[in-house]
Coordinates of C-alpha atoms and ligand atoms in Angstrom, one line a residue:
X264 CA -135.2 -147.8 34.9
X265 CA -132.0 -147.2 36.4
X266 CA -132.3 -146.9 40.8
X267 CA -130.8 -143.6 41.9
X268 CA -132.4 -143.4 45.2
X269 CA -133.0 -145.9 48.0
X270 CA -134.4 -145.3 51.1
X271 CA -134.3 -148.7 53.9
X272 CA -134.4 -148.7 57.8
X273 CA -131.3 -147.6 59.2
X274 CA -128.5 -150.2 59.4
X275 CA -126.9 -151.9 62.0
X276 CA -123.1 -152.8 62.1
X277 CA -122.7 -156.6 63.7
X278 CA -118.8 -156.5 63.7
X279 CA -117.2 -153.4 64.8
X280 CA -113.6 -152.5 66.5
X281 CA -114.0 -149.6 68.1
X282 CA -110.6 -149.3 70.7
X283 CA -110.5 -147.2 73.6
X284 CA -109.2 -143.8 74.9
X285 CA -107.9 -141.8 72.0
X286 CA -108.5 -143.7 68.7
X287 CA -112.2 -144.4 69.9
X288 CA -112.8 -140.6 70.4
X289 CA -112.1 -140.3 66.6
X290 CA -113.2 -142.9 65.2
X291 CA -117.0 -143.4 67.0
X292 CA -118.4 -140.3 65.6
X293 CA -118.0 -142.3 61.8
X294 CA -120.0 -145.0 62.9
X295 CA -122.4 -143.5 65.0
X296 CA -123.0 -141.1 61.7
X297 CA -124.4 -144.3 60.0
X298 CA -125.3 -146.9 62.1
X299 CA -127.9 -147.7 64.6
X300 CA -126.1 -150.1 66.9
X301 CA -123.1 -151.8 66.9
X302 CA -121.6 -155.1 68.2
X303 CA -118.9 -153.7 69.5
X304 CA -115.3 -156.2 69.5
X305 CA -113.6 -157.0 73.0
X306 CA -109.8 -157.1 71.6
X307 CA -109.1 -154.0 73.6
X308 CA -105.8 -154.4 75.9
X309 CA -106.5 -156.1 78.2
X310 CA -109.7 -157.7 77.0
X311 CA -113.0 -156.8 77.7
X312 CA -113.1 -160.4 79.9
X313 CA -116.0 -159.7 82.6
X314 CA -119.3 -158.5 82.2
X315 CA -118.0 -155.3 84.6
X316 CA -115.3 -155.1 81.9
X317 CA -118.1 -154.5 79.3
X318 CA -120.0 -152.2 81.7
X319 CA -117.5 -149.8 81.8
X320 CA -116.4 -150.4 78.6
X321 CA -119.9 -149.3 77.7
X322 CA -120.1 -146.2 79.7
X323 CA -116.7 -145.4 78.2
X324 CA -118.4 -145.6 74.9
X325 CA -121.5 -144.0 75.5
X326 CA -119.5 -140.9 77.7
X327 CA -117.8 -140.5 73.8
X328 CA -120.0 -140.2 71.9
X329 CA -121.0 -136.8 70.4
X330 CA -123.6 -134.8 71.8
X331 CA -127.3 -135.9 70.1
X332 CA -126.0 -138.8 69.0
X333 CA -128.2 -141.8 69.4
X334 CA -125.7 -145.1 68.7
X335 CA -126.6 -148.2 70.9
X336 CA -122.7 -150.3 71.1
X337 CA -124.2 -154.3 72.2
X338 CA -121.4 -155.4 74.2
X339 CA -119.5 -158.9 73.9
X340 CA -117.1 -160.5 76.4
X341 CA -114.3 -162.1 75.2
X342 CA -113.8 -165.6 75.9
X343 CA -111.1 -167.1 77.2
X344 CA -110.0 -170.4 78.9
X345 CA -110.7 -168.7 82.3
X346 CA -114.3 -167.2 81.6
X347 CA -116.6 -168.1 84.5
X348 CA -120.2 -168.9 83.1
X349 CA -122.1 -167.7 86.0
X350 CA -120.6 -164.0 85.5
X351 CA -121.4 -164.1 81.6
X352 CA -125.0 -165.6 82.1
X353 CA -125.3 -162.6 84.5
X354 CA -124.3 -160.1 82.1
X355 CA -126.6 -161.7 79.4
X356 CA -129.3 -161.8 81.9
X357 CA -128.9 -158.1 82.8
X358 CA -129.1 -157.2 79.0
X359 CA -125.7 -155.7 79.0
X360 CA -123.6 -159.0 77.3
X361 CA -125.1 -159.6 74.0
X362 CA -122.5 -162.2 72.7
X363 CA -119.2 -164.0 73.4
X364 CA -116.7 -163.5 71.5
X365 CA -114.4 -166.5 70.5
X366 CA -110.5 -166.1 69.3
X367 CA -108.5 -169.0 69.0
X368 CA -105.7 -168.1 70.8
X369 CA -102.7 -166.0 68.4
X370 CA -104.6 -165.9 65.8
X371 CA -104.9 -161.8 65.3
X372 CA -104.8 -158.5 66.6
X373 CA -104.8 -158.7 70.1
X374 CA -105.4 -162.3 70.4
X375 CA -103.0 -164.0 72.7
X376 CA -105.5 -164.7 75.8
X377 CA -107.8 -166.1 73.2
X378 CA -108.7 -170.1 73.6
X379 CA -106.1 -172.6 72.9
X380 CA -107.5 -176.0 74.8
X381 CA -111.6 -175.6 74.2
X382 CA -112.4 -178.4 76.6
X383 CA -111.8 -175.3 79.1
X384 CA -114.6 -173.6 77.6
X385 CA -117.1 -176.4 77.7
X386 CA -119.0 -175.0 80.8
X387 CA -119.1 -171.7 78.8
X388 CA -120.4 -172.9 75.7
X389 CA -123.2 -175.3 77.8
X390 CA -124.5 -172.6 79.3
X391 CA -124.8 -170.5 76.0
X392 CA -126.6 -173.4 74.1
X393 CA -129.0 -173.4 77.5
X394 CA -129.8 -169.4 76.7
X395 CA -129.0 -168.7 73.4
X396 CA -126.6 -166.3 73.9
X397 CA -124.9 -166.3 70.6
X398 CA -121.1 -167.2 69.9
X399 CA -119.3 -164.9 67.9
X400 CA -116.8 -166.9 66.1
X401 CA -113.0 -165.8 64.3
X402 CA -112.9 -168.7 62.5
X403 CA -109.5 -169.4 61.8
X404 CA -107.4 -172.1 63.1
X405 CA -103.5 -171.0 64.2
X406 CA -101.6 -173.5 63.9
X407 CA -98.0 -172.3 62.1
X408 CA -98.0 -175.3 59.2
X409 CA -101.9 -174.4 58.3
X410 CA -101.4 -171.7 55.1
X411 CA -102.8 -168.4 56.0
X412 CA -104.8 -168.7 52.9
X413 CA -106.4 -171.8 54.2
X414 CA -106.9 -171.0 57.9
X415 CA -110.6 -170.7 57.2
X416 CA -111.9 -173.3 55.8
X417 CA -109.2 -176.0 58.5
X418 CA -111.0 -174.1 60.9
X419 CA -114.5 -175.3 59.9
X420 CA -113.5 -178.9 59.7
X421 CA -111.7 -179.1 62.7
X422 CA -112.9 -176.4 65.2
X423 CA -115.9 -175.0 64.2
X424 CA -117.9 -178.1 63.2
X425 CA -116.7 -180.6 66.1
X426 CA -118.0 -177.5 68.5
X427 CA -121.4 -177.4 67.3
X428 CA -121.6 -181.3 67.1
X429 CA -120.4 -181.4 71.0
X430 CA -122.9 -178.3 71.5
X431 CA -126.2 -178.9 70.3
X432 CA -128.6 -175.3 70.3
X433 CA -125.2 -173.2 70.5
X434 CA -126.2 -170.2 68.1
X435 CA -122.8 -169.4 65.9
X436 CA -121.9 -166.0 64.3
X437 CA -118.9 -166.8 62.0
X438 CA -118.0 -163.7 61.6
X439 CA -116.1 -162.0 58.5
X440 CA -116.3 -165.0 56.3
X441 CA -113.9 -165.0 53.3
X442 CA -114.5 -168.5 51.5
X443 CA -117.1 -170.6 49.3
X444 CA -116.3 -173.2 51.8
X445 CA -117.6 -170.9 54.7
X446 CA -120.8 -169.2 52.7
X447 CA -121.9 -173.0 51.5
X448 CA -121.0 -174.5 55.8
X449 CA -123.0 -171.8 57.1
X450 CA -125.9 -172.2 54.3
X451 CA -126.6 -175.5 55.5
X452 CA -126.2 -174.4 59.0
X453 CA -129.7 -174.2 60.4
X454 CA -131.1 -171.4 62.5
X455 CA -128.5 -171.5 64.7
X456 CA -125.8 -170.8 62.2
X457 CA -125.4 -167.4 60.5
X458 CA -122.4 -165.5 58.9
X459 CA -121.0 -161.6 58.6
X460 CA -119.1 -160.2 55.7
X461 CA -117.0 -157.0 55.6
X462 CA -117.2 -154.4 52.6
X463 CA -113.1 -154.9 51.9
X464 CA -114.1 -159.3 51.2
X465 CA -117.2 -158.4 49.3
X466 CA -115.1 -155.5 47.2
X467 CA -111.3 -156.9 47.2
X468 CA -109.0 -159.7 46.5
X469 CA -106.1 -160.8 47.4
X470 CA -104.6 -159.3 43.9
X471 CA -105.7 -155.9 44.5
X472 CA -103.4 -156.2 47.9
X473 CA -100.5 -157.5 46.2
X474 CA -100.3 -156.9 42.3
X475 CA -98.1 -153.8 40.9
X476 CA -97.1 -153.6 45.1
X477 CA -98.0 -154.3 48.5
X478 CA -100.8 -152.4 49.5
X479 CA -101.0 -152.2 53.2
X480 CA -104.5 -151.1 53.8
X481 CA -106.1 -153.9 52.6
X482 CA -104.4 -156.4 54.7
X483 CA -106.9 -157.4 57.2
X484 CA -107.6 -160.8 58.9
X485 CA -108.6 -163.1 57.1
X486 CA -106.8 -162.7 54.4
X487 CA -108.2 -161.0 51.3
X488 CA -108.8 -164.5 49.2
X489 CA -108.6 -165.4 45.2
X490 CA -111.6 -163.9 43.2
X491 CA -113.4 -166.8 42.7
X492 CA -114.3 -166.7 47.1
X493 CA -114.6 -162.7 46.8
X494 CA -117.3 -163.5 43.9
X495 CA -119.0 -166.2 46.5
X496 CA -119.4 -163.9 49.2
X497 CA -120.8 -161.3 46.7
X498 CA -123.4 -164.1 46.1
X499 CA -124.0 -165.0 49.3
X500 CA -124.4 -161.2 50.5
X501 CA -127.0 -160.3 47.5
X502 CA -128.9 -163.7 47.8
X503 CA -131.1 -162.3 50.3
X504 CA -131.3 -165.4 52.6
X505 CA -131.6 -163.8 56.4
X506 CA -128.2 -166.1 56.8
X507 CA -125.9 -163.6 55.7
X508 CA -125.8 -160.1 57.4
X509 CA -123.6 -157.1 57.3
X510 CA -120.8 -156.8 60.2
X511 CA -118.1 -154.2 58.5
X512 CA -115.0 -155.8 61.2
X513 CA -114.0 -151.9 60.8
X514 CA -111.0 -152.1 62.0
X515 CA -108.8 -149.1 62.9
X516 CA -104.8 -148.5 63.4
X517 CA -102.6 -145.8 62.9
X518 CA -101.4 -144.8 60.0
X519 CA -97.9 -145.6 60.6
X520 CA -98.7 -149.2 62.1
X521 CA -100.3 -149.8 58.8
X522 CA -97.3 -149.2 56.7
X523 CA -94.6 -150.6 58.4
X524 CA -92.4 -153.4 58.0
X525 CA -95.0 -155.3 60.3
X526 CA -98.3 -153.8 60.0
X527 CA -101.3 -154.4 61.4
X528 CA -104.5 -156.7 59.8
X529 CA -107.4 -154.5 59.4
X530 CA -109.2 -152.0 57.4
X531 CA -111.0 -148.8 58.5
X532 CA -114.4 -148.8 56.5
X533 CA -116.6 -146.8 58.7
X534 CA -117.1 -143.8 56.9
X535 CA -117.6 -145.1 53.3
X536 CA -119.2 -148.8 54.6
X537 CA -122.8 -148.3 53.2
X538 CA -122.1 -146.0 50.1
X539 CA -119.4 -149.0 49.3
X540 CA -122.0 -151.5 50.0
X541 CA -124.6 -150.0 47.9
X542 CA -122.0 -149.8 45.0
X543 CA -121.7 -153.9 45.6
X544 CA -125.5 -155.0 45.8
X545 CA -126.6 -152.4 42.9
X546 CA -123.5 -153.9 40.8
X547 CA -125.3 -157.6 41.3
X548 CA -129.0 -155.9 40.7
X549 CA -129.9 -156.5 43.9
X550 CA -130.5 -153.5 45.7
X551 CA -133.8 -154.5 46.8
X552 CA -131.8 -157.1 49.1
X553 CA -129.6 -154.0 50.8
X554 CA -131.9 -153.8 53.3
X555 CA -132.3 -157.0 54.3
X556 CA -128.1 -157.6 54.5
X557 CA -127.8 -154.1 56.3
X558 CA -131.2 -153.1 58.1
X559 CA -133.0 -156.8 58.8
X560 CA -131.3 -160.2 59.4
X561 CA -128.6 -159.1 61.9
X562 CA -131.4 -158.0 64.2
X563 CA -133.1 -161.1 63.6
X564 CA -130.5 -163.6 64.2
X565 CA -130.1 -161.3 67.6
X566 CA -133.5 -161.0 68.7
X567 CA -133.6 -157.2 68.5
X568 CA -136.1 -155.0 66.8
X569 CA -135.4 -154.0 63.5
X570 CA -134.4 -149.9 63.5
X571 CA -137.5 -147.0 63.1
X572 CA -135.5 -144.6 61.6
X573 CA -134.9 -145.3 58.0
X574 CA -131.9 -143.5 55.9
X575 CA -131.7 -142.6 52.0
X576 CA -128.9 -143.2 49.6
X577 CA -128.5 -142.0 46.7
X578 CA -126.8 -142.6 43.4
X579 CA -124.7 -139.7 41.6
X580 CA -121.0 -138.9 40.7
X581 CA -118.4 -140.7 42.2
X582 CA -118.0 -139.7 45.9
X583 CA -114.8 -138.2 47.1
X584 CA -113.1 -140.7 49.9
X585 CA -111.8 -138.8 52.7
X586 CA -108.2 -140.2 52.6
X587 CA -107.5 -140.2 55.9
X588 CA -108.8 -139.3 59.6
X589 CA -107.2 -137.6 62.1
X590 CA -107.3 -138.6 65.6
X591 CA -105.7 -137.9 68.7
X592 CA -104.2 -141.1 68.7
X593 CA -102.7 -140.0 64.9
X594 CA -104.5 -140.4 61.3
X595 CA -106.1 -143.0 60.6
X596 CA -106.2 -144.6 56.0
X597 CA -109.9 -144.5 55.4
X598 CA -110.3 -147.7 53.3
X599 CA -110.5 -146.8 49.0
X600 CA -111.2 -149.7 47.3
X601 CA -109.8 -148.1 44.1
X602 CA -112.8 -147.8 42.1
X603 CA -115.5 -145.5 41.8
X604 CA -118.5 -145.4 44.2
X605 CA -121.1 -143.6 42.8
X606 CA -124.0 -143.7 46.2
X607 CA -124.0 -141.6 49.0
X608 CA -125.4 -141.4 52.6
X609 CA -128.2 -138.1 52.3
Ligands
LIG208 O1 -108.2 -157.4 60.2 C1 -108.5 -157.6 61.4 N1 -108.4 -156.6 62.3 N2 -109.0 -158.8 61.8 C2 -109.3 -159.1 63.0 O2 -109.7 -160.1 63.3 C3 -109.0 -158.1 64.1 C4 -109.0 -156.7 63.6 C5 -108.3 -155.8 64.6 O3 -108.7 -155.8 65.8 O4 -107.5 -155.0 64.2
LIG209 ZN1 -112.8 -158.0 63.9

């Protein structure tokens, strides 16, 4: 029998942009409609640096948020070659820091005081193996000759894996992972490796963003890859192994810095993030694995309870995708992955 109904503990999200001022205003409500918690991204200008960065950071958050809403954002410093441990072990130890996040430096949005020499975060990175506060990682190495469609998996051999050699215990998150090479690195990773994968690189390639025209809303970084990856993550996502674990990397930018001659990498999935990922895992027959990927093996990996409330979705007609957003800070594309998605969010 067909599933048209599925009810799992409520999901977290363990990738999120949410911005600041204006843009957050409109966009929080969309994720604090779904989700639980968030790890919220420190890209902000300037970077969320010091744990009284992310304090106040926090209480911007929490100060927007709609009235009876109950969203937890887990906060994460971002680490650059100036980070002083004691202040992030202090921020961990208080319960307010729940990860570092790394950027090599340039390598995307708001990016540039990311880390270009990492023996200048070697104190950092000691004392996070010592705790076991985790390491968010953007995995992808900048260098100008490296092919942007290879960025990924250079960044694996080169950075990622000579860190974790150096740094025995150091719990990794590579987040958004794009690549067989990344799903089959992080499978043989241990406990202390784990991965996150966005809706657009379980649902897209890179043909859908550049056959029959450019399509501007489904450049995000990294790079939508060929099918054969998207299909790898897809297999990775459904396999229910606790390795893999939903972090959307919603991502949200104006409409018109979007389509432009430059526009900006990233895709705004919020709103339709769970109905879209229910379309995915029932494609593969795995929907009894949804809740593991959404609900279970994000809060694992981060030591944090699994959620009491549950939610329902349910299968029907296709769902009508909202287009666009408006926000003070001006509309915002909701991401369409051109297809029909037949679940809903009761
Ligand atoms: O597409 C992306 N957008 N990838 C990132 O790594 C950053 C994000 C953003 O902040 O816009
Ligand atoms: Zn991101």
């Amino acid at each position: 029998m067909t599933r048209t109904s599925l009810t799992i503990r409520q999901p977290d999200d363990w990738h999120l942009h949410l911005r600041d001022g204006a843009m957050m205003e409109g966009v929080l409500p969309h994720s604090a409609a779904h989700f639980a918690r968030a790890i919220i991204m420190p890209n902000l200008v300037p970077p969320v640096v010091t744990a009284l960065d992310a304090a106040k950071y926090r209480d911007r958050i929490l100060t927007a948020l709609p009235e009876g809403t109950d969203f937890e954002p887990l906060m994460t410093l971002y680490l650059t070659e100036d980070t002083d441990p004691a202040d992030v072990k202090a921020g961990a130890d208080s319960g307010l820091v729940k990860a570092v996040k790394l950027y090599p430096a340039g390598a995307t949005t708001n990016s540039a005081s990311g880390v270009a020499d990492f023996d200048r975060v070697r104190g950092v990175l000691e004392m996070m193996a010592d705790t076991g506060l985790p390491l968010c990682v953007h995995g992808e190495v900048t260098r100008p000759e490296v092919d942007i469609f290879d960025r990924e998996a250079v960044f694996i051999e080169e950075v990622l894996d000579p860190i974790r050699r150096t740094t025995p215990g150091l719990r990794v998150v590579m987040e958004h992972i794009t690549t067989s090479e990344a799903a089959d690195y992080v499978a043989t990773g241990g406990d202390d490796l784990v991965a996150t994968i966005t809706i657009q690189h379980l649902m897209l390639d890179r043909n859908a963003m550049l056959v029959g025209g450019i399509r501007p809303h489904y450049y995000c970084l990294p790079i939508l890859k060929r099918g054969s990856h998207r299909e790898a993550m897809v297999r990775a996502a459904t396999s229910g192994d606790p390795t893999y674990f939903l972090g959307t990397d919603s991502a949200p930018h104006s409409k018109d810095t979007k389509e432009n001659a430059c526009g900006c990498a990233g895709c705004f999935t919020a709103p339709v993030a769970l109905s879209c990922l229910a379309e995915v895992f029932d494609e593969a027959g795995a929907l009894d694995h949804l809740e593991g990927f959404a609900s279970r093996h994000g809060p694992a990996f981060y030591g944090q309870p699994v959620n009491d409330r549950e939610i329902t979705l349910e299968k029907g007609d296709p769902i009508e995708f909202p287009g666009q957003i408006e926000t003070e800070a001006g509309p915002v594309t909701v991401f369409n992955p051109g297809r029909p998605v037949h679940w809903r969010v009761l």
